[in-house]
Coordinates of N, CA and C in Angstrom, one line a residue:
X1 N 41.7 -1.2 6.3 CA 43.1 -1.0 6.0 C 43.4 0.3 5.3
X2 N 42.6 0.6 4.3 CA 42.8 1.9 3.6 C 42.7 3.1 4.4
X3 N 41.8 3.0 5.4 CA 41.6 4.1 6.3 C 42.8 4.4 7.1
X4 N 43.5 3.4 7.5 CA 44.8 3.6 8.3 C 45.9 4.1 7.4
X5 N 46.0 3.6 6.2 CA 47.0 4.1 5.2 C 46.8 5.6 5.0
X6 N 45.5 6.0 4.7 CA 45.2 7.4 4.5 C 45.5 8.2 5.8
X7 N 45.1 7.7 6.9 CA 45.4 8.4 8.2 C 46.9 8.6 8.4
X8 N 47.7 7.6 8.1 CA 49.1 7.7 8.3 C 49.7 8.7 7.3
X9 N 49.2 8.8 6.1 CA 49.6 9.8 5.1 C 49.3 11.2 5.7
X10 N 48.1 11.3 6.2 CA 47.7 12.6 6.7 C 48.6 13.1 7.9
X11 N 49.0 12.2 8.8 CA 49.9 12.5 9.9 C 51.3 12.9 9.4
X12 N 51.8 12.2 8.4 CA 53.1 12.4 7.9 C 53.2 13.7 7.0
X13 N 52.3 13.8 6.1 CA 52.3 14.8 5.1 C 51.6 16.1 5.5
X14 N 50.7 16.0 6.4 CA 50.0 17.2 6.9 C 49.3 18.0 5.8
X15 N 48.6 17.4 4.9 CA 47.9 18.2 3.9 C 47.0 19.2 4.5
X16 N 46.8 20.3 3.9 CA 45.9 21.3 4.4 C 44.5 21.0 4.0
X17 N 44.3 20.3 2.9 CA 43.0 20.0 2.4 C 42.9 18.7 1.6
X18 N 41.9 18.0 1.7 CA 41.7 16.8 0.9 C 40.2 16.7 0.4
X19 N 40.0 16.4 -0.8 CA 38.7 16.3 -1.4 C 38.4 14.9 -1.8
X20 N 37.2 14.4 -1.5 CA 36.8 13.0 -1.9 C 35.5 13.1 -2.6
X21 N 35.3 12.0 -3.3 CA 34.0 11.9 -4.1 C 33.5 10.5 -4.0
X22 N 32.2 10.3 -4.0 CA 31.5 9.0 -4.0 C 31.4 8.6 -2.5
X23 N 30.6 7.6 -2.3 CA 30.2 7.2 -1.0 C 31.3 6.7 -0.1
X24 N 31.9 5.6 -0.4 CA 33.0 5.0 0.4 C 34.1 5.9 0.6
X25 N 34.7 6.6 -0.4 CA 35.8 7.5 -0.2 C 35.4 8.6 0.8
X26 N 34.2 9.1 0.6 CA 33.7 10.2 1.5 C 33.7 9.7 3.0
X27 N 33.2 8.6 3.2 CA 33.1 8.1 4.6 C 34.5 7.8 5.1
X28 N 35.3 7.1 4.3 CA 36.7 6.7 4.7 C 37.5 8.0 5.0
X29 N 37.3 9.0 4.3 CA 38.1 10.3 4.5 C 37.8 10.8 5.9
X30 N 36.6 10.9 6.3 CA 36.2 11.4 7.6 C 36.9 10.5 8.7
X31 N 36.7 9.2 8.5 CA 37.3 8.2 9.5 C 38.8 8.4 9.6
X32 N 39.5 8.5 8.4 CA 40.9 8.7 8.4 C 41.3 10.0 9.1
X33 N 40.6 11.0 8.9 CA 40.9 12.3 9.6 C 40.8 12.1 11.1
X34 N 39.8 11.4 11.6 CA 39.6 11.2 13.0 C 40.8 10.4 13.6
X35 N 41.2 9.4 12.9 CA 42.4 8.6 13.3 C 43.7 9.3 13.2
X36 N 43.8 10.2 12.3 CA 45.1 10.9 12.1 C 45.3 12.0 13.1
X37 N 44.3 12.5 13.7 CA 44.4 13.6 14.7 C 45.0 14.8 14.1
X38 N 44.7 15.1 12.8 CA 45.3 16.3 12.2 C 44.2 17.3 12.0
X39 N 44.7 18.5 11.5 CA 43.7 19.6 11.3 C 43.4 19.7 9.8
X40 N 43.7 18.6 9.1 CA 43.4 18.6 7.6 C 41.9 18.9 7.4
X41 N 41.7 19.9 6.5 CA 40.3 20.2 6.2 C 39.8 19.2 5.1
X42 N 38.6 18.8 5.2 CA 38.1 17.8 4.2 C 36.8 18.3 3.6
X43 N 36.7 17.9 2.3 CA 35.5 18.3 1.5 C 35.0 17.1 0.8
X44 N 33.7 17.0 0.8 CA 33.1 15.9 0.0 C 32.5 16.5 -1.3
X45 N 32.6 15.7 -2.3 CA 31.9 16.0 -3.6 C 30.8 15.0 -3.8
X46 N 29.6 15.6 -3.9 CA 28.3 14.8 -4.0 C 27.9 14.9 -5.5
X47 N 27.8 13.8 -6.2 CA 27.6 13.8 -7.6 C 26.2 13.3 -8.1
X48 N 25.4 13.0 -7.1 CA 24.0 12.5 -7.5 C 23.1 12.8 -6.4
X49 N 21.8 12.7 -6.7 CA 20.8 12.8 -5.6 C 20.9 11.5 -4.8
X50 N 21.3 11.6 -3.6 CA 21.5 10.4 -2.8 C 20.2 9.6 -2.6
X51 N 19.1 10.3 -2.4 CA 17.9 9.7 -2.2 C 17.5 8.8 -3.4
X52 N 17.8 9.3 -4.6 CA 17.5 8.5 -5.8 C 18.4 7.3 -5.8
X53 N 19.6 7.4 -5.4 CA 20.6 6.3 -5.4 C 20.2 5.3 -4.4
X54 N 19.7 5.8 -3.2 CA 19.3 4.9 -2.1 C 18.1 4.1 -2.6
X55 N 17.2 4.7 -3.3 CA 16.0 4.0 -3.7 C 16.2 3.1 -4.9
X56 N 17.3 3.3 -5.6 CA 17.7 2.5 -6.8 C 18.1 1.1 -6.3
X57 N 17.5 0.1 -6.8 CA 17.9 -1.3 -6.3 C 19.3 -1.6 -6.7
X58 N 20.0 -0.9 -7.6 CA 21.4 -1.2 -8.0 C 22.4 -0.6 -7.0
X59 N 21.9 0.3 -6.1 CA 22.8 0.9 -5.1 C 23.4 -0.1 -4.2
X60 N 24.7 0.1 -3.9 CA 25.4 -0.9 -3.0 C 25.2 -0.6 -1.5
X61 N 24.8 0.6 -1.2 CA 24.7 1.0 0.2 C 23.4 1.6 0.7
X62 N 22.2 1.1 0.2 CA 21.0 1.8 0.5 C 20.7 2.0 2.0
X63 N 21.0 1.0 2.8 CA 20.7 1.2 4.3 C 21.7 2.0 5.0
X64 N 22.9 2.2 4.5 CA 23.9 3.0 5.1 C 23.7 4.5 4.9
X65 N 23.0 4.9 3.9 CA 22.9 6.3 3.5 C 22.3 7.1 4.7
X66 N 21.2 6.7 5.2 CA 20.4 7.4 6.2 C 21.2 7.5 7.5
X67 N 22.1 6.6 7.7 CA 22.9 6.7 9.0 C 24.3 7.3 8.8
X68 N 25.0 6.8 7.8 CA 26.4 7.2 7.6 C 26.6 8.7 7.2
X69 N 25.8 9.1 6.2 CA 26.0 10.5 5.8 C 25.7 11.5 6.8
X70 N 24.5 11.4 7.5 CA 24.2 12.4 8.6 C 25.2 12.4 9.7
X71 N 25.7 11.3 10.2 CA 26.6 11.2 11.3 C 28.0 11.8 10.8
X72 N 28.5 11.4 9.7 CA 29.8 11.8 9.3 C 29.8 13.2 8.7
X73 N 28.7 13.7 8.2 CA 28.6 15.0 7.6 C 28.9 16.1 8.6
X74 N 28.7 15.8 9.9 CA 29.0 16.8 10.9 C 30.5 17.1 11.0
X75 N 31.3 16.2 10.4 CA 32.8 16.4 10.6 C 33.5 16.9 9.4
X76 N 32.7 17.2 8.3 CA 33.4 17.8 7.1 C 33.4 19.3 7.1
X77 N 34.4 19.9 6.4 CA 34.5 21.3 6.4 C 33.6 21.9 5.3
X78 N 33.4 21.2 4.2 CA 32.6 21.6 3.1 C 32.1 20.5 2.3
X79 N 31.0 20.7 1.6 CA 30.4 19.7 0.7 C 30.1 20.5 -0.6
X80 N 30.6 19.9 -1.7 CA 30.3 20.5 -3.0 C 29.4 19.5 -3.8
X81 N 28.3 20.0 -4.2 CA 27.3 19.3 -5.0 C 27.3 19.7 -6.5
X82 N 26.9 18.9 -7.4 CA 27.0 19.2 -8.8 C 25.8 19.9 -9.4
X83 N 24.8 20.1 -8.5 CA 23.6 20.8 -9.0 C 22.8 21.3 -7.8
X84 N 21.9 22.3 -8.0 CA 21.1 22.8 -6.9 C 20.1 21.7 -6.4
X85 N 19.6 20.8 -7.3 CA 18.8 19.7 -6.9 C 19.5 18.7 -6.0
X86 N 20.8 18.4 -6.4 CA 21.6 17.5 -5.6 C 21.9 18.2 -4.2
X87 N 22.1 19.5 -4.2 CA 22.4 20.2 -2.9 C 21.1 20.1 -2.0
X88 N 20.0 20.4 -2.6 CA 18.7 20.4 -1.8 C 18.4 19.0 -1.3
X89 N 18.6 18.0 -2.1 CA 18.4 16.6 -1.6 C 19.3 16.2 -0.5
X90 N 20.6 16.6 -0.6 CA 21.6 16.3 0.4 C 21.3 17.0 1.7
X91 N 21.0 18.3 1.6 CA 20.7 19.0 2.9 C 19.4 18.5 3.5
X92 N 18.4 18.2 2.8 CA 17.1 17.8 3.3 C 17.1 16.4 3.9
X93 N 18.0 15.5 3.3 CA 17.9 14.1 3.7 C 19.2 13.6 4.4
X94 N 20.3 14.2 4.3 CA 21.6 13.5 4.7 C 22.5 14.4 5.4
X95 N 22.3 15.7 5.6 CA 23.3 16.6 6.1 C 22.8 17.2 7.5
X96 N 23.7 17.0 8.5 CA 23.4 17.5 9.8 C 24.3 18.7 10.2
X97 N 25.1 19.2 9.3 CA 26.0 20.3 9.6 C 25.3 21.7 9.2
X98 N 26.2 22.7 9.2 CA 25.7 24.0 8.8 C 25.5 24.1 7.3
X99 N 24.3 24.5 6.9 CA 23.9 24.6 5.5 C 24.9 25.4 4.7
X100 N 25.5 26.4 5.3 CA 26.4 27.3 4.6 C 27.7 26.5 4.1
X101 N 27.9 25.3 4.6 CA 29.0 24.5 4.2 C 28.8 23.8 2.9
X102 N 27.6 23.8 2.4 CA 27.2 23.1 1.2 C 27.1 24.1 0.0
X103 N 27.8 23.8 -1.0 CA 27.8 24.7 -2.2 C 27.6 23.9 -3.5
X104 N 27.4 24.6 -4.6 CA 27.2 24.0 -5.9 C 28.3 24.4 -6.8
X105 N 29.0 23.5 -7.5 CA 29.9 23.7 -8.6 C 29.5 22.7 -9.7
X106 N 29.0 23.3 -10.8 CA 28.5 22.4 -11.9 C 29.6 21.7 -12.6
X107 N 29.3 20.6 -13.1 CA 30.3 19.8 -13.9 C 30.6 20.6 -15.1
X108 N 31.9 20.7 -15.5 CA 32.2 21.4 -16.8 C 31.8 20.6 -18.0
X109 N 31.4 21.4 -19.0 CA 30.9 20.7 -20.2 C 31.7 21.2 -21.5
X110 N 32.7 22.0 -21.3 CA 33.5 22.6 -22.4 C 34.4 21.5 -23.0
X111 N 34.5 21.4 -24.3 CA 35.5 20.6 -24.9 C 36.1 21.5 -26.0
X112 N 37.4 21.3 -26.2 CA 38.2 22.2 -27.1 C 37.7 22.1 -28.5
X113 N 37.2 21.0 -29.0 CA 36.8 20.8 -30.4 C 35.4 21.4 -30.7
X114 N 34.8 22.0 -29.7 CA 33.4 22.5 -29.9 C 33.4 23.6 -30.9
X115 N 34.4 24.4 -31.0 CA 34.5 25.5 -32.0 C 34.5 25.0 -33.4
X116 N 35.3 23.9 -33.6 CA 35.3 23.3 -35.0 C 34.0 22.6 -35.3
X117 N 33.4 22.0 -34.3 CA 32.2 21.2 -34.5 C 31.0 22.1 -34.9
X118 N 31.0 23.3 -34.4 CA 30.0 24.3 -34.7 C 29.9 24.6 -36.2
X119 N 31.0 24.6 -36.8 CA 31.1 24.9 -38.2 C 30.7 23.7 -39.1
X120 N 30.7 22.5 -38.6 CA 30.4 21.3 -39.4 C 28.9 21.2 -39.7
X121 N 28.7 20.8 -40.9 CA 27.2 20.6 -41.3 C 26.8 19.2 -41.0
X122 N 25.5 19.0 -40.7 CA 25.0 17.7 -40.5 C 23.6 17.6 -41.0
X123 N 23.1 16.5 -41.2 CA 21.7 16.3 -41.5 C 21.0 15.3 -40.6
X124 N 19.8 15.6 -40.3 CA 19.0 14.6 -39.5 C 17.5 15.0 -39.8
X125 N 16.7 13.9 -39.8 CA 15.3 14.1 -40.2 C 14.6 15.1 -39.2
X126 N 15.1 15.2 -38.0 CA 14.4 16.1 -37.0 C 14.7 17.6 -37.2
X127 N 15.8 17.9 -37.9 CA 16.2 19.2 -38.1 C 15.7 19.8 -39.4
X128 N 14.4 20.1 -39.4 CA 13.8 20.8 -40.5 C 13.0 22.0 -39.9
X129 N 12.8 22.9 -40.8 CA 12.2 24.2 -40.3 C 10.8 24.0 -39.7
X130 N 10.1 23.0 -40.1 CA 8.7 22.8 -39.6 C 8.6 21.9 -38.3
X131 N 9.8 21.5 -37.8 CA 9.8 20.7 -36.6 C 10.4 21.4 -35.4
X132 N 9.8 21.2 -34.2 CA 10.4 21.7 -33.0 C 11.0 20.6 -32.2
X133 N 12.3 20.8 -31.9 CA 13.1 19.7 -31.3 C 13.4 20.1 -29.9
X134 N 13.2 19.1 -29.0 CA 13.6 19.2 -27.6 C 14.7 18.3 -27.4
X135 N 15.8 18.8 -26.8 CA 17.0 17.9 -26.6 C 17.3 17.9 -25.1
X136 N 17.5 16.7 -24.6 CA 17.9 16.5 -23.2 C 19.1 15.7 -23.1
X137 N 20.1 16.1 -22.3 CA 21.4 15.4 -22.2 C 21.5 14.9 -20.7
X138 N 22.0 13.8 -20.5 CA 22.3 13.3 -19.2 C 22.3 11.8 -19.2
X139 N 22.9 11.2 -18.1 CA 22.9 9.8 -18.0 C 21.5 9.3 -17.7
X140 N 21.3 8.1 -18.1 CA 19.9 7.5 -17.9 C 19.8 6.9 -16.5
X141 N 19.6 7.7 -15.6 CA 19.5 7.3 -14.2 C 18.3 7.9 -13.5
X142 N 17.9 7.3 -12.4 CA 16.7 7.8 -11.7 C 16.8 9.3 -11.4
X143 N 17.9 9.8 -11.0 CA 18.1 11.2 -10.6 C 17.8 12.1 -11.7
X144 N 18.0 11.7 -13.0 CA 17.7 12.6 -14.1 C 16.2 12.7 -14.5
X145 N 15.4 11.7 -14.0 CA 14.0 11.7 -14.1 C 13.5 11.9 -15.6
X146 N 14.0 11.1 -16.5 CA 13.6 11.2 -17.9 C 12.2 10.7 -18.0
X147 N 11.7 10.0 -17.1 CA 10.3 9.5 -17.1 C 9.3 10.7 -17.2
X148 N 9.6 11.7 -16.4 CA 8.7 12.9 -16.4 C 8.8 13.6 -17.7
X149 N 10.0 13.8 -18.2 CA 10.2 14.4 -19.5 C 9.4 13.7 -20.6
X150 N 9.5 12.4 -20.6 CA 8.9 11.6 -21.7 C 7.3 11.7 -21.5
X151 N 6.8 11.7 -20.3 CA 5.4 11.8 -20.1 C 4.9 13.2 -20.5
X152 N 5.7 14.3 -20.1 CA 5.4 15.6 -20.5 C 5.4 15.8 -22.0
X153 N 6.4 15.2 -22.6 CA 6.5 15.3 -24.1 C 5.3 14.6 -24.8
X154 N 4.9 13.5 -24.2 CA 3.7 12.8 -24.8 C 2.5 13.7 -24.7
X155 N 2.3 14.4 -23.6 CA 1.1 15.3 -23.5 C 1.3 16.5 -24.5
X156 N 2.5 17.0 -24.6 CA 2.7 18.1 -25.5 C 2.5 17.7 -27.0
X157 N 3.0 16.5 -27.3 CA 2.9 16.0 -28.7 C 1.5 15.8 -29.1
X158 N 0.6 15.5 -28.2 CA -0.8 15.4 -28.5 C -1.4 16.7 -29.0
X159 N -0.8 17.8 -28.5 CA -1.2 19.2 -28.9 C -0.5 19.7 -30.1
X160 N 0.7 19.2 -30.3 CA 1.5 19.7 -31.4 C 2.4 18.6 -31.9
X161 N 2.0 18.0 -33.0 CA 2.7 16.8 -33.6 C 4.0 17.2 -34.3
X162 N 4.3 18.5 -34.3 CA 5.6 18.9 -34.9 C 6.8 18.8 -33.9
X163 N 6.5 18.4 -32.7 CA 7.5 18.2 -31.7 C 8.3 17.0 -31.9
X164 N 9.6 17.0 -31.5 CA 10.4 15.8 -31.5 C 11.2 15.9 -30.2
X165 N 11.6 14.7 -29.7 CA 12.4 14.6 -28.5 C 13.6 13.8 -28.8
X166 N 14.7 14.3 -28.4 CA 16.0 13.6 -28.5 C 16.6 13.5 -27.1
X167 N 16.9 12.3 -26.6 CA 17.5 12.1 -25.3 C 18.9 11.5 -25.5

């Protein structure tokens, strides 16, 4: 149903460009374009390593990934990935179009209050001159591979017990 609503919108409004993000919206956008018979350019936004999502038992569409993305990716004008690793995974496993259509735009991390927060003081037992702190930020998902970081930290800690890890 949503595909036909979007298709109708595309026929009536004739947008020059539409961007979608996530699996179902990406797939539906291609189908809506086909049904609309318009020249609307479409772009997908890929926000994760699809192979990690596919392998994750929590994924809703593991069997569709290997079929749907390659077939429909031929019909998109561009694909924007949020990291080089995400781009490489997409091209190697799910993309059948021209590689030049896939680019990287990193997620923004700037917040306006950062300037004020820099001046704030704080205390934590890890922030002492004799300790070396490794900080890693990211969601706790398979694609972020914190397991490798933790294993590497464990090996490094055996050599230098002044190391600390914050995730």
